[in-house]
């Protein structure tokens, strides 16, 4: 399911949607035409990474800048078109490149998709000895600033996590703003988490992960689980998490020329009256306790707008005594491991994630395709 398929969500007519998609294409072409004038060969890494970073930055900027100017019904219709393209292209791609299978499911009443190694989920593998053990189950909360994207758009990244860590990944299709502001997304995340436990998955074998707005949502989930006396997951993995919605740190403006995000990041649709420094939505203002806050991996780019807020969040975790594994990558922008998985910085992140899984999450020997 994508947001446009929910009965409460309004979408544009077919002709308007077609014009919207044409406009998106023109915006992307216009953005790409700017790349040669920005000296893309210059940067902190090798030629391939520098050019890739420059092209990626311009494409995402064009996409986000165009999207933020659309009425919500046109935005949802365009999002549905992109979702359908991803559903057509990504599953066969990750099947070949990562040996990963993508399937739809509903967990705890929340729709989403599973990304699993075929050797652990393939029904044609009859002998249990031939199936791979699932090292852990990941509840992944996708990014999109609390307002956009869909699980299938993140399945290629999730497939990489499956291949690298041996995890199985459930990407939850949680409700998003402005149709469903806070706390709808957090409640959905908690329902999906409880649904995984109800299926017999031990919290000690669960990892909650998320990027950008999904990373912020993941931290909100941990606080909600604590308030409900629900056991915490074994670990938390965050990629450029949006953990300070006040957006008043120097890096928000200082890094705007270098990041992929628009210089004016929208948070009002999600908050709708909630203070941006409320600890329920901004973990940078929370009071974590190692008694209930799990070991946390956090990575972010030195050139991203959320940098200072993430730094304060990490510092707060460290002062509280929470085990935290921070990685700030020089010269990189927002959610770089997702957008540029081939980059050396991203490969360092993947290696660190593999070490984290080995240190904090024990394999569930009974988890072979039983969930």
JSON list of N, CA, C and O in Angstrom, two decimals, residues 57-90:
[
{"chain": "A", "resi": 57, "resn": "UNK", "atom": "N", "xyz": [23.16, 14.52, -5.59]},
{"chain": "A", "resi": 57, "resn": "UNK", "atom": "CA", "xyz": [22.70, 15.72, -4.88]},
{"chain": "A", "resi": 57, "resn": "UNK", "atom": "C", "xyz": [21.75, 16.53, -5.75]},
{"chain": "A", "resi": 57, "resn": "UNK", "atom": "O", "xyz": [20.68, 16.95, -5.30]},
{"chain": "A", "resi": 58, "resn": "UNK", "atom": "N", "xyz": [22.10, 16.73, -7.02]},
{"chain": "A", "resi": 58, "resn": "UNK", "atom": "CA", "xyz": [21.28, 17.57, -7.87]},
{"chain": "A", "resi": 58, "resn": "UNK", "atom": "C", "xyz": [19.95, 16.91, -8.22]},
{"chain": "A", "resi": 58, "resn": "UNK", "atom": "O", "xyz": [18.91, 17.58, -8.26]},
{"chain": "A", "resi": 59, "resn": "UNK", "atom": "N", "xyz": [19.97, 15.60, -8.45]},
{"chain": "A", "resi": 59, "resn": "UNK", "atom": "CA", "xyz": [18.73, 14.89, -8.77]},
{"chain": "A", "resi": 59, "resn": "UNK", "atom": "C", "xyz": [17.76, 14.93, -7.59]},
{"chain": "A", "resi": 59, "resn": "UNK", "atom": "O", "xyz": [16.57, 15.23, -7.76]},
{"chain": "A", "resi": 60, "resn": "UNK", "atom": "N", "xyz": [18.26, 14.64, -6.41]},
{"chain": "A", "resi": 60, "resn": "UNK", "atom": "CA", "xyz": [17.37, 14.62, -5.23]},
{"chain": "A", "resi": 60, "resn": "UNK", "atom": "C", "xyz": [16.88, 16.02, -4.91]},
{"chain": "A", "resi": 60, "resn": "UNK", "atom": "O", "xyz": [15.72, 16.22, -4.54]},
{"chain": "A", "resi": 61, "resn": "UNK", "atom": "N", "xyz": [17.76, 17.01, -5.03]},
{"chain": "A", "resi": 61, "resn": "UNK", "atom": "CA", "xyz": [17.33, 18.39, -4.81]},
{"chain": "A", "resi": 61, "resn": "UNK", "atom": "C", "xyz": [16.19, 18.77, -5.75]},
{"chain": "A", "resi": 61, "resn": "UNK", "atom": "O", "xyz": [15.20, 19.39, -5.35]},
{"chain": "A", "resi": 62, "resn": "UNK", "atom": "N", "xyz": [16.34, 18.40, -7.02]},
{"chain": "A", "resi": 62, "resn": "UNK", "atom": "CA", "xyz": [15.31, 18.73, -8.01]},
{"chain": "A", "resi": 62, "resn": "UNK", "atom": "C", "xyz": [14.00, 18.03, -7.68]},
{"chain": "A", "resi": 62, "resn": "UNK", "atom": "O", "xyz": [12.92, 18.63, -7.76]},
{"chain": "A", "resi": 63, "resn": "UNK", "atom": "N", "xyz": [14.10, 16.76, -7.29]},
{"chain": "A", "resi": 63, "resn": "UNK", "atom": "CA", "xyz": [12.91, 15.99, -6.93]},
{"chain": "A", "resi": 63, "resn": "UNK", "atom": "C", "xyz": [12.21, 16.60, -5.73]},
{"chain": "A", "resi": 63, "resn": "UNK", "atom": "O", "xyz": [10.99, 16.82, -5.75]},
{"chain": "A", "resi": 64, "resn": "UNK", "atom": "N", "xyz": [12.98, 16.90, -4.69]},
{"chain": "A", "resi": 64, "resn": "UNK", "atom": "CA", "xyz": [12.37, 17.42, -3.46]},
{"chain": "A", "resi": 64, "resn": "UNK", "atom": "C", "xyz": [11.86, 18.84, -3.65]},
{"chain": "A", "resi": 64, "resn": "UNK", "atom": "O", "xyz": [10.78, 19.19, -3.16]},
{"chain": "A", "resi": 65, "resn": "UNK", "atom": "N", "xyz": [12.63, 19.65, -4.36]},
{"chain": "A", "resi": 65, "resn": "UNK", "atom": "CA", "xyz": [12.18, 21.02, -4.59]},
{"chain": "A", "resi": 65, "resn": "UNK", "atom": "C", "xyz": [10.88, 21.08, -5.37]},
{"chain": "A", "resi": 65, "resn": "UNK", "atom": "O", "xyz": [9.97, 21.85, -5.05]},
{"chain": "A", "resi": 66, "resn": "UNK", "atom": "N", "xyz": [10.78, 20.23, -6.39]},
{"chain": "A", "resi": 66, "resn": "UNK", "atom": "CA", "xyz": [9.56, 20.18, -7.19]},
{"chain": "A", "resi": 66, "resn": "UNK", "atom": "C", "xyz": [8.39, 19.64, -6.36]},
{"chain": "A", "resi": 66, "resn": "UNK", "atom": "O", "xyz": [7.28, 20.19, -6.38]},
{"chain": "A", "resi": 67, "resn": "UNK", "atom": "N", "xyz": [8.64, 18.58, -5.60]},
{"chain": "A", "resi": 67, "resn": "UNK", "atom": "CA", "xyz": [7.58, 17.93, -4.83]},
{"chain": "A", "resi": 67, "resn": "UNK", "atom": "C", "xyz": [6.99, 18.85, -3.78]},
{"chain": "A", "resi": 67, "resn": "UNK", "atom": "O", "xyz": [5.78, 18.87, -3.55]},
{"chain": "A", "resi": 68, "resn": "UNK", "atom": "N", "xyz": [7.86, 19.63, -3.12]},
{"chain": "A", "resi": 68, "resn": "UNK", "atom": "CA", "xyz": [7.39, 20.49, -2.03]},
{"chain": "A", "resi": 68, "resn": "UNK", "atom": "C", "xyz": [6.50, 21.63, -2.53]},
{"chain": "A", "resi": 68, "resn": "UNK", "atom": "O", "xyz": [5.79, 22.25, -1.74]},
{"chain": "A", "resi": 69, "resn": "UNK", "atom": "N", "xyz": [6.52, 21.91, -3.83]},
{"chain": "A", "resi": 69, "resn": "UNK", "atom": "CA", "xyz": [5.68, 22.97, -4.37]},
{"chain": "A", "resi": 69, "resn": "UNK", "atom": "C", "xyz": [4.33, 22.48, -4.88]},
{"chain": "A", "resi": 69, "resn": "UNK", "atom": "O", "xyz": [3.53, 23.29, -5.36]},
{"chain": "A", "resi": 70, "resn": "UNK", "atom": "N", "xyz": [4.08, 21.18, -4.78]},
{"chain": "A", "resi": 70, "resn": "UNK", "atom": "CA", "xyz": [2.83, 20.61, -5.30]},
{"chain": "A", "resi": 70, "resn": "UNK", "atom": "C", "xyz": [1.71, 20.64, -4.25]},
{"chain": "A", "resi": 70, "resn": "UNK", "atom": "O", "xyz": [1.98, 20.51, -3.05]},
{"chain": "A", "resi": 71, "resn": "UNK", "atom": "N", "xyz": [0.46, 20.76, -4.70]},
{"chain": "A", "resi": 71, "resn": "UNK", "atom": "CA", "xyz": [-0.66, 20.50, -3.79]},
{"chain": "A", "resi": 71, "resn": "UNK", "atom": "C", "xyz": [-0.60, 19.05, -3.33]},
{"chain": "A", "resi": 71, "resn": "UNK", "atom": "O", "xyz": [-0.09, 18.18, -4.04]},
{"chain": "A", "resi": 72, "resn": "UNK", "atom": "N", "xyz": [-1.15, 18.76, -2.16]},
{"chain": "A", "resi": 72, "resn": "UNK", "atom": "CA", "xyz": [-1.00, 17.43, -1.57]},
{"chain": "A", "resi": 72, "resn": "UNK", "atom": "C", "xyz": [-1.62, 16.35, -2.45]},
{"chain": "A", "resi": 72, "resn": "UNK", "atom": "O", "xyz": [-1.08, 15.23, -2.54]},
{"chain": "A", "resi": 73, "resn": "UNK", "atom": "N", "xyz": [-2.74, 16.64, -3.13]},
{"chain": "A", "resi": 73, "resn": "UNK", "atom": "CA", "xyz": [-3.35, 15.59, -3.96]},
{"chain": "A", "resi": 73, "resn": "UNK", "atom": "C", "xyz": [-2.46, 15.24, -5.15]},
{"chain": "A", "resi": 73, "resn": "UNK", "atom": "O", "xyz": [-2.34, 14.07, -5.53]},
{"chain": "A", "resi": 74, "resn": "UNK", "atom": "N", "xyz": [-1.78, 16.24, -5.73]},
{"chain": "A", "resi": 74, "resn": "UNK", "atom": "CA", "xyz": [-0.86, 15.96, -6.82]},
{"chain": "A", "resi": 74, "resn": "UNK", "atom": "C", "xyz": [0.39, 15.24, -6.31]},
{"chain": "A", "resi": 74, "resn": "UNK", "atom": "O", "xyz": [0.94, 14.35, -6.99]},
{"chain": "A", "resi": 75, "resn": "UNK", "atom": "N", "xyz": [0.84, 15.62, -5.13]},
{"chain": "A", "resi": 75, "resn": "UNK", "atom": "CA", "xyz": [2.00, 14.96, -4.53]},
{"chain": "A", "resi": 75, "resn": "UNK", "atom": "C", "xyz": [1.73, 13.48, -4.33]},
{"chain": "A", "resi": 75, "resn": "UNK", "atom": "O", "xyz": [2.56, 12.62, -4.65]},
{"chain": "A", "resi": 76, "resn": "UNK", "atom": "N", "xyz": [0.56, 13.15, -3.78]},
{"chain": "A", "resi": 76, "resn": "UNK", "atom": "CA", "xyz": [0.22, 11.74, -3.54]},
{"chain": "A", "resi": 76, "resn": "UNK", "atom": "C", "xyz": [0.08, 10.97, -4.85]},
{"chain": "A", "resi": 76, "resn": "UNK", "atom": "O", "xyz": [0.49, 9.80, -4.94]},
{"chain": "A", "resi": 77, "resn": "UNK", "atom": "N", "xyz": [-0.48, 11.59, -5.87]},
{"chain": "A", "resi": 77, "resn": "UNK", "atom": "CA", "xyz": [-0.62, 10.90, -7.16]},
{"chain": "A", "resi": 77, "resn": "UNK", "atom": "C", "xyz": [0.74, 10.64, -7.79]},
{"chain": "A", "resi": 77, "resn": "UNK", "atom": "O", "xyz": [0.99, 9.55, -8.34]},
{"chain": "A", "resi": 78, "resn": "UNK", "atom": "N", "xyz": [1.63, 11.63, -7.73]},
{"chain": "A", "resi": 78, "resn": "UNK", "atom": "CA", "xyz": [2.98, 11.43, -8.26]},
{"chain": "A", "resi": 78, "resn": "UNK", "atom": "C", "xyz": [3.71, 10.36, -7.46]},
{"chain": "A", "resi": 78, "resn": "UNK", "atom": "O", "xyz": [4.42, 9.51, -8.04]},
{"chain": "A", "resi": 79, "resn": "UNK", "atom": "N", "xyz": [3.55, 10.37, -6.15]},
{"chain": "A", "resi": 79, "resn": "UNK", "atom": "CA", "xyz": [4.18, 9.38, -5.29]},
{"chain": "A", "resi": 79, "resn": "UNK", "atom": "C", "xyz": [3.72, 7.97, -5.67]},
{"chain": "A", "resi": 79, "resn": "UNK", "atom": "O", "xyz": [4.52, 7.03, -5.68]},
{"chain": "A", "resi": 80, "resn": "UNK", "atom": "N", "xyz": [2.46, 7.82, -6.00]},
{"chain": "A", "resi": 80, "resn": "UNK", "atom": "CA", "xyz": [1.92, 6.51, -6.40]},
{"chain": "A", "resi": 80, "resn": "UNK", "atom": "C", "xyz": [2.56, 6.05, -7.71]},
{"chain": "A", "resi": 80, "resn": "UNK", "atom": "O", "xyz": [2.91, 4.85, -7.85]},
{"chain": "A", "resi": 81, "resn": "UNK", "atom": "N", "xyz": [2.75, 6.96, -8.66]},
{"chain": "A", "resi": 81, "resn": "UNK", "atom": "CA", "xyz": [3.40, 6.60, -9.92]},
{"chain": "A", "resi": 81, "resn": "UNK", "atom": "C", "xyz": [4.82, 6.12, -9.65]},
{"chain": "A", "resi": 81, "resn": "UNK", "atom": "O", "xyz": [5.27, 5.08, -10.19]},
{"chain": "A", "resi": 82, "resn": "UNK", "atom": "N", "xyz": [5.57, 6.83, -8.81]},
{"chain": "A", "resi": 82, "resn": "UNK", "atom": "CA", "xyz": [6.94, 6.44, -8.49]},
{"chain": "A", "resi": 82, "resn": "UNK", "atom": "C", "xyz": [6.96, 5.10, -7.76]},
{"chain": "A", "resi": 82, "resn": "UNK", "atom": "O", "xyz": [7.84, 4.27, -7.99]},
{"chain": "A", "resi": 83, "resn": "UNK", "atom": "N", "xyz": [5.97, 4.88, -6.90]},
{"chain": "A", "resi": 83, "resn": "UNK", "atom": "CA", "xyz": [5.88, 3.61, -6.18]},
{"chain": "A", "resi": 83, "resn": "UNK", "atom": "C", "xyz": [5.66, 2.46, -7.16]},
{"chain": "A", "resi": 83, "resn": "UNK", "atom": "O", "xyz": [6.28, 1.40, -7.03]},
{"chain": "A", "resi": 84, "resn": "UNK", "atom": "N", "xyz": [4.79, 2.67, -8.14]},
{"chain": "A", "resi": 84, "resn": "UNK", "atom": "CA", "xyz": [4.51, 1.61, -9.12]},
{"chain": "A", "resi": 84, "resn": "UNK", "atom": "C", "xyz": [5.74, 1.31, -9.97]},
{"chain": "A", "resi": 84, "resn": "UNK", "atom": "O", "xyz": [6.00, 0.14, -10.30]},
{"chain": "A", "resi": 85, "resn": "UNK", "atom": "N", "xyz": [6.51, 2.33, -10.31]},
{"chain": "A", "resi": 85, "resn": "UNK", "atom": "CA", "xyz": [7.74, 2.11, -11.07]},
{"chain": "A", "resi": 85, "resn": "UNK", "atom": "C", "xyz": [8.72, 1.29, -10.25]},
{"chain": "A", "resi": 85, "resn": "UNK", "atom": "O", "xyz": [9.34, 0.33, -10.75]},
{"chain": "A", "resi": 86, "resn": "UNK", "atom": "N", "xyz": [8.85, 1.64, -8.97]},
{"chain": "A", "resi": 86, "resn": "UNK", "atom": "CA", "xyz": [9.76, 0.90, -8.09]},
{"chain": "A", "resi": 86, "resn": "UNK", "atom": "C", "xyz": [9.32, -0.55, -7.92]},
{"chain": "A", "resi": 86, "resn": "UNK", "atom": "O", "xyz": [10.16, -1.46, -7.87]},
{"chain": "A", "resi": 87, "resn": "UNK", "atom": "N", "xyz": [8.03, -0.77, -7.83]},
{"chain": "A", "resi": 87, "resn": "UNK", "atom": "CA", "xyz": [7.52, -2.14, -7.69]},
{"chain": "A", "resi": 87, "resn": "UNK", "atom": "C", "xyz": [7.80, -2.98, -8.93]},
{"chain": "A", "resi": 87, "resn": "UNK", "atom": "O", "xyz": [7.94, -4.20, -8.84]},
{"chain": "A", "resi": 88, "resn": "UNK", "atom": "N", "xyz": [7.89, -2.31, -10.05]},
{"chain": "A", "resi": 88, "resn": "UNK", "atom": "CA", "xyz": [8.19, -3.02, -11.30]},
{"chain": "A", "resi": 88, "resn": "UNK", "atom": "C", "xyz": [9.68, -3.32, -11.43]},
{"chain": "A", "resi": 88, "resn": "UNK", "atom": "O", "xyz": [10.07, -4.39, -11.89]},
{"chain": "A", "resi": 89, "resn": "UNK", "atom": "N", "xyz": [10.52, -2.39, -10.99]},
{"chain": "A", "resi": 89, "resn": "UNK", "atom": "CA", "xyz": [11.96, -2.47, -11.27]},
{"chain": "A", "resi": 89, "resn": "UNK", "atom": "C", "xyz": [12.74, -3.14, -10.15]},
{"chain": "A", "resi": 89, "resn": "UNK", "atom": "O", "xyz": [13.62, -3.99, -10.40]},
{"chain": "A", "resi": 90, "resn": "UNK", "atom": "N", "xyz": [12.47, -2.78, -8.89]},
{"chain": "A", "resi": 90, "resn": "UNK", "atom": "CA", "xyz": [13.35, -3.18, -7.79]},
{"chain": "A", "resi": 90, "resn": "UNK", "atom": "C", "xyz": [13.32, -4.67, -7.47]},
{"chain": "A", "resi": 90, "resn": "UNK", "atom": "O", "xyz": [14.38, -5.29, -7.30]}
]
